[in-house]
Structures are given as structure tokens and as C-alpha cells.
Amino acid sequence: MTSLRTVIESTPELMALGNDYPAIARWLNEAPLIDNPAPQPVISKPCTVAGLFAVLPAADISLLSQLSDLLSVGQGIADATGMEYGSTPQTMLATLQGLGLSADGVAAVTAELEQTIPDPDWQAQIPGPPRYLGLGLSDPVSPDQVQESLH
């Protein structure tokens, strides 16, 4: 195992910090960002009741409009299925079919529910290992340890 003093004296970035022991310890303990080795996954595209109405054929919109105001129908469907209005309505298709949704409407809603998007929570860069590990040290470093190693 490499000594802390050897690491500090052989690393120009650390030598440039002089006797700023806390800064040296921070630099050694820092985990710089690295490219995420995991590919970005895809997830189901978020879909809302209003979004589903947007893809329905005009004939189905007319059918639903005849039953009630479009937004009231959406809220009614959400209430009937136990979903929050605006949540992902995977169970809504059967309810719409029960209201007389056309085959084209079923296809449009199915296609909307099957869409995927890149996961927006995926990070292109993630914290890598702390620098001290790459320099041959086995444990995090404190400012006191830095000071002690240099004197």
C-alpha cells in the first residue's frame, strides 16, 4: 500500500495546494463524475386520460362527447377506475370499450399505452470511485492525517 505522503508528493494537484490540509483531504476523498457504464433504459411513456382522448378518432370523441362533457367523462373514467385524473390509465381501455369505443379507438389507445421513452431519471454521468482508491490508498483521508503525514 502506498503511503499518504508519497501520494501527496507525487501528485501535482496536491502539491499545488501547499499546506491546505482540508483541501488536500477533500481532493483525495472526492469521487469525480464518470460516464455511466449502464445504457439509458426505456420506460413506459407517461400517459394521461386527457392524452388518451387526444389520440382517439373523431367518431369516438363524438361518442364520448354525447355522453357528457369531455373533461367530465375523463374525470368519471378516472373515478370509476380508481385512478387519479392524469395518472397512467392502463386499465382505462376496458372501460372505454364498454362505452362503445371503436376498433380504431382501441388501436389508438393501445398504441398510446405501448409507447416508451428514454428514462428521464437516468444520469449520463455518475460518481466514480474516490480518488484515494485510484492512488493506492485504502481508506478516506482526514485533514489531520494529511498534516501528520507531511510533518
PDB file of C-alpha atoms in Angstrom:
ATOM      1  CA  MET A   1       0.000   0.000   0.000  1.00  0.00           C
ATOM      2  CA  THR A   2       1.204   3.482  -0.885  1.00  0.00           C
ATOM      3  CA  SER A   3       1.889   5.977   1.899  1.00  0.00           C
ATOM      4  CA  LEU A   4      -0.176   9.145   2.081  1.00  0.00           C
ATOM      5  CA  ARG A   5       2.963  11.267   1.978  1.00  0.00           C
ATOM      6  CA  THR A   6       4.132   9.558  -1.226  1.00  0.00           C
ATOM      7  CA  VAL A   7       0.725  10.121  -2.840  1.00  0.00           C
ATOM      8  CA  ILE A   8       0.717  13.815  -1.917  1.00  0.00           C
ATOM      9  CA  GLU A   9       4.309  14.428  -3.017  1.00  0.00           C
ATOM     10  CA  SER A  10       3.809  12.623  -6.348  1.00  0.00           C
ATOM     11  CA  THR A  11       0.525  14.344  -7.253  1.00  0.00           C
ATOM     12  CA  PRO A  12       0.990  17.845  -8.743  1.00  0.00           C
ATOM     13  CA  GLU A  13      -2.607  18.870  -7.935  1.00  0.00           C
ATOM     14  CA  LEU A  14      -1.986  18.144  -4.265  1.00  0.00           C
ATOM     15  CA  MET A  15       1.430  19.776  -4.142  1.00  0.00           C
ATOM     16  CA  ALA A  16      -0.178  22.927  -5.586  1.00  0.00           C
ATOM     17  CA  LEU A  17      -2.476  23.058  -2.548  1.00  0.00           C
ATOM     18  CA  GLY A  18       0.508  23.569  -0.251  1.00  0.00           C
ATOM     19  CA  ASN A  19      -0.391  23.249   3.426  1.00  0.00           C
ATOM     20  CA  ASP A  20      -4.163  23.455   2.894  1.00  0.00           C
ATOM     21  CA  TYR A  21      -4.748  20.115   4.620  1.00  0.00           C
ATOM     22  CA  PRO A  22      -8.565  20.214   4.395  1.00  0.00           C
ATOM     23  CA  ALA A  23      -8.356  20.916   0.634  1.00  0.00           C
ATOM     24  CA  ILE A  24      -5.924  18.024   0.144  1.00  0.00           C
ATOM     25  CA  ALA A  25      -8.208  15.673   2.072  1.00  0.00           C
ATOM     26  CA  ARG A  26     -11.271  16.867   0.083  1.00  0.00           C
ATOM     27  CA  TRP A  27      -9.455  16.325  -3.222  1.00  0.00           C
ATOM     28  CA  LEU A  28      -8.379  12.805  -2.244  1.00  0.00           C
ATOM     29  CA  ASN A  29     -11.837  11.840  -0.986  1.00  0.00           C
ATOM     30  CA  GLU A  30     -13.719  13.337  -3.919  1.00  0.00           C
ATOM     31  CA  ALA A  31     -15.458  10.932  -6.298  1.00  0.00           C
ATOM     32  CA  PRO A  32     -15.212  12.588  -9.731  1.00  0.00           C
ATOM     33  CA  LEU A  33     -18.019  12.040 -12.204  1.00  0.00           C
ATOM     34  CA  ILE A  34     -17.531   9.302 -14.786  1.00  0.00           C
ATOM     35  CA  ASP A  35     -19.593   8.268 -17.800  1.00  0.00           C
ATOM     36  CA  ASN A  36     -22.414   5.970 -16.738  1.00  0.00           C
ATOM     37  CA  PRO A  37     -21.492   2.470 -17.919  1.00  0.00           C
ATOM     38  CA  ALA A  38     -25.155   1.399 -17.946  1.00  0.00           C
ATOM     39  CA  PRO A  39     -27.082   2.232 -21.097  1.00  0.00           C
ATOM     40  CA  GLN A  40     -30.068   4.536 -20.734  1.00  0.00           C
ATOM     41  CA  PRO A  41     -33.139   2.331 -20.213  1.00  0.00           C
ATOM     42  CA  VAL A  42     -36.531   2.996 -21.719  1.00  0.00           C
ATOM     43  CA  ILE A  43     -39.696   3.282 -19.665  1.00  0.00           C
ATOM     44  CA  SER A  44     -43.383   3.434 -20.470  1.00  0.00           C
ATOM     45  CA  LYS A  45     -44.304   6.867 -21.713  1.00  0.00           C
ATOM     46  CA  PRO A  46     -46.393   8.634 -19.091  1.00  0.00           C
ATOM     47  CA  CYS A  47     -49.935   8.839 -20.342  1.00  0.00           C
ATOM     48  CA  THR A  48     -52.865  10.816 -19.006  1.00  0.00           C
ATOM     49  CA  VAL A  49     -56.590  10.474 -19.530  1.00  0.00           C
ATOM     50  CA  ALA A  50     -56.511  13.754 -21.448  1.00  0.00           C
ATOM     51  CA  GLY A  51     -53.622  12.414 -23.549  1.00  0.00           C
ATOM     52  CA  LEU A  52     -55.632   9.344 -24.466  1.00  0.00           C
ATOM     53  CA  PHE A  53     -58.573  11.469 -25.560  1.00  0.00           C
ATOM     54  CA  ALA A  54     -56.175  13.357 -27.833  1.00  0.00           C
ATOM     55  CA  VAL A  55     -55.419  10.217 -29.881  1.00  0.00           C
ATOM     56  CA  LEU A  56     -58.984   8.990 -30.251  1.00  0.00           C
ATOM     57  CA  PRO A  57     -60.623   9.137 -33.675  1.00  0.00           C
ATOM     58  CA  ALA A  58     -63.222  11.892 -34.123  1.00  0.00           C
ATOM     59  CA  ALA A  59     -66.091   9.374 -34.115  1.00  0.00           C
ATOM     60  CA  ASP A  60     -65.069   8.169 -30.664  1.00  0.00           C
ATOM     61  CA  ILE A  61     -64.694  11.743 -29.420  1.00  0.00           C
ATOM     62  CA  SER A  62     -68.234  12.421 -30.684  1.00  0.00           C
ATOM     63  CA  LEU A  63     -69.485   9.314 -28.893  1.00  0.00           C
ATOM     64  CA  LEU A  64     -67.869  10.382 -25.631  1.00  0.00           C
ATOM     65  CA  SER A  65     -68.985  13.991 -26.088  1.00  0.00           C
ATOM     66  CA  GLN A  66     -72.585  12.838 -26.481  1.00  0.00           C
ATOM     67  CA  LEU A  67     -72.357  11.068 -23.154  1.00  0.00           C
ATOM     68  CA  SER A  68     -71.087  14.143 -21.325  1.00  0.00           C
ATOM     69  CA  ASP A  69     -68.618  16.983 -21.499  1.00  0.00           C
ATOM     70  CA  LEU A  70     -65.220  15.511 -22.475  1.00  0.00           C
ATOM     71  CA  LEU A  71     -63.480  16.519 -19.282  1.00  0.00           C
ATOM     72  CA  SER A  72     -66.321  15.188 -17.156  1.00  0.00           C
ATOM     73  CA  VAL A  73     -66.036  11.862 -18.958  1.00  0.00           C
ATOM     74  CA  GLY A  74     -62.314  11.805 -18.265  1.00  0.00           C
ATOM     75  CA  GLN A  75     -62.880  12.530 -14.589  1.00  0.00           C
ATOM     76  CA  GLY A  76     -65.698   9.985 -14.490  1.00  0.00           C
ATOM     77  CA  ILE A  77     -63.486   7.319 -16.012  1.00  0.00           C
ATOM     78  CA  ALA A  78     -60.712   8.150 -13.586  1.00  0.00           C
ATOM     79  CA  ASP A  79     -63.173   7.953 -10.679  1.00  0.00           C
ATOM     80  CA  ALA A  80     -64.663   4.686 -11.947  1.00  0.00           C
ATOM     81  CA  THR A  81     -61.270   3.031 -12.324  1.00  0.00           C
ATOM     82  CA  GLY A  82     -59.880   4.369  -9.043  1.00  0.00           C
ATOM     83  CA  MET A  83     -57.131   6.319 -10.830  1.00  0.00           C
ATOM     84  CA  GLU A  84     -56.175   9.916 -10.264  1.00  0.00           C
ATOM     85  CA  TYR A  85     -57.116  12.073 -13.207  1.00  0.00           C
ATOM     86  CA  GLY A  86     -53.835  12.491 -15.061  1.00  0.00           C
ATOM     87  CA  SER A  87     -52.257   9.231 -13.867  1.00  0.00           C
ATOM     88  CA  THR A  88     -51.155   6.432 -16.203  1.00  0.00           C
ATOM     89  CA  PRO A  89     -54.502   4.901 -17.220  1.00  0.00           C
ATOM     90  CA  GLN A  90     -53.550   1.339 -18.173  1.00  0.00           C
ATOM     91  CA  THR A  91     -56.914  -0.016 -17.011  1.00  0.00           C
ATOM     92  CA  MET A  92     -58.904   2.629 -18.885  1.00  0.00           C
ATOM     93  CA  LEU A  93     -59.034   0.744 -22.201  1.00  0.00           C
ATOM     94  CA  ALA A  94     -61.578  -1.816 -20.969  1.00  0.00           C
ATOM     95  CA  THR A  95     -63.756   0.983 -19.593  1.00  0.00           C
ATOM     96  CA  LEU A  96     -63.647   2.819 -22.927  1.00  0.00           C
ATOM     97  CA  GLN A  97     -64.515  -0.378 -24.787  1.00  0.00           C
ATOM     98  CA  GLY A  98     -67.507  -0.757 -22.510  1.00  0.00           C
ATOM     99  CA  LEU A  99     -68.650   2.712 -23.571  1.00  0.00           C
ATOM    100  CA  GLY A 100     -68.597   1.606 -27.233  1.00  0.00           C
ATOM    101  CA  LEU A 101     -65.117   2.638 -28.271  1.00  0.00           C
ATOM    102  CA  SER A 102     -64.454   1.737 -31.930  1.00  0.00           C
ATOM    103  CA  ALA A 103     -61.785  -0.713 -33.085  1.00  0.00           C
ATOM    104  CA  ASP A 104     -59.779   2.273 -34.374  1.00  0.00           C
ATOM    105  CA  GLY A 105     -60.142   3.916 -30.974  1.00  0.00           C
ATOM    106  CA  VAL A 106     -58.967   0.751 -29.234  1.00  0.00           C
ATOM    107  CA  ALA A 107     -55.955   0.609 -31.583  1.00  0.00           C
ATOM    108  CA  ALA A 108     -55.115   4.296 -30.972  1.00  0.00           C
ATOM    109  CA  VAL A 109     -55.354   3.938 -27.197  1.00  0.00           C
ATOM    110  CA  THR A 110     -53.352   0.681 -27.254  1.00  0.00           C
ATOM    111  CA  ALA A 111     -50.615   2.321 -29.338  1.00  0.00           C
ATOM    112  CA  GLU A 112     -50.511   5.278 -26.920  1.00  0.00           C
ATOM    113  CA  LEU A 113     -50.230   2.973 -23.899  1.00  0.00           C
ATOM    114  CA  GLU A 114     -47.411   0.960 -25.521  1.00  0.00           C
ATOM    115  CA  GLN A 115     -45.159   3.969 -26.232  1.00  0.00           C
ATOM    116  CA  THR A 116     -41.820   4.170 -24.479  1.00  0.00           C
ATOM    117  CA  ILE A 117     -39.371   6.998 -23.836  1.00  0.00           C
ATOM    118  CA  PRO A 118     -35.777   7.152 -22.621  1.00  0.00           C
ATOM    119  CA  ASP A 119     -35.749   7.122 -18.816  1.00  0.00           C
ATOM    120  CA  PRO A 120     -35.541  10.812 -17.818  1.00  0.00           C
ATOM    121  CA  ASP A 121     -34.095   9.876 -14.405  1.00  0.00           C
ATOM    122  CA  TRP A 122     -31.049   8.156 -15.941  1.00  0.00           C
ATOM    123  CA  GLN A 123     -27.825  10.060 -15.366  1.00  0.00           C
ATOM    124  CA  ALA A 124     -25.231  10.293 -18.160  1.00  0.00           C
ATOM    125  CA  GLN A 125     -22.546  10.752 -15.528  1.00  0.00           C
ATOM    126  CA  ILE A 126     -22.373   9.169 -12.106  1.00  0.00           C
ATOM    127  CA  PRO A 127     -19.904   9.452  -9.211  1.00  0.00           C
ATOM    128  CA  GLY A 128     -16.895   7.234  -9.777  1.00  0.00           C
ATOM    129  CA  PRO A 129     -14.636   5.775  -7.118  1.00  0.00           C
ATOM    130  CA  PRO A 130     -12.969   8.238  -4.748  1.00  0.00           C
ATOM    131  CA  ARG A 131      -9.557   9.426  -5.902  1.00  0.00           C
ATOM    132  CA  TYR A 132      -7.724   7.922  -2.910  1.00  0.00           C
ATOM    133  CA  LEU A 133      -8.553   4.416  -4.161  1.00  0.00           C
ATOM    134  CA  GLY A 134      -7.009   5.074  -7.566  1.00  0.00           C
ATOM    135  CA  LEU A 135      -3.866   6.389  -5.889  1.00  0.00           C
ATOM    136  CA  GLY A 136      -3.228   3.266  -3.846  1.00  0.00           C
ATOM    137  CA  LEU A 137      -4.786   4.328  -0.539  1.00  0.00           C
ATOM    138  CA  SER A 138      -7.362   2.097   1.075  1.00  0.00           C
ATOM    139  CA  ASP A 139      -9.327   4.494   3.304  1.00  0.00           C
ATOM    140  CA  PRO A 140     -10.730   8.038   3.221  1.00  0.00           C
ATOM    141  CA  VAL A 141      -8.300  10.712   4.348  1.00  0.00           C
ATOM    142  CA  SER A 142      -8.841  13.361   7.037  1.00  0.00           C
ATOM    143  CA  PRO A 143      -7.112  16.758   7.203  1.00  0.00           C
ATOM    144  CA  ASP A 144      -5.359  15.606  10.391  1.00  0.00           C
ATOM    145  CA  GLN A 145      -3.933  12.570   8.584  1.00  0.00           C
ATOM    146  CA  VAL A 146      -2.675  14.823   5.775  1.00  0.00           C
ATOM    147  CA  GLN A 147      -0.983  17.148   8.231  1.00  0.00           C
ATOM    148  CA  GLU A 148       0.556  14.274  10.175  1.00  0.00           C
ATOM    149  CA  SER A 149       1.879  12.589   7.032  1.00  0.00           C
ATOM    150  CA  LEU A 150       3.610  15.761   5.841  1.00  0.00           C
ATOM    151  CA  HIS A 151       5.380  16.531   9.136  1.00  0.00           C
TER     152      HIS A 151
END
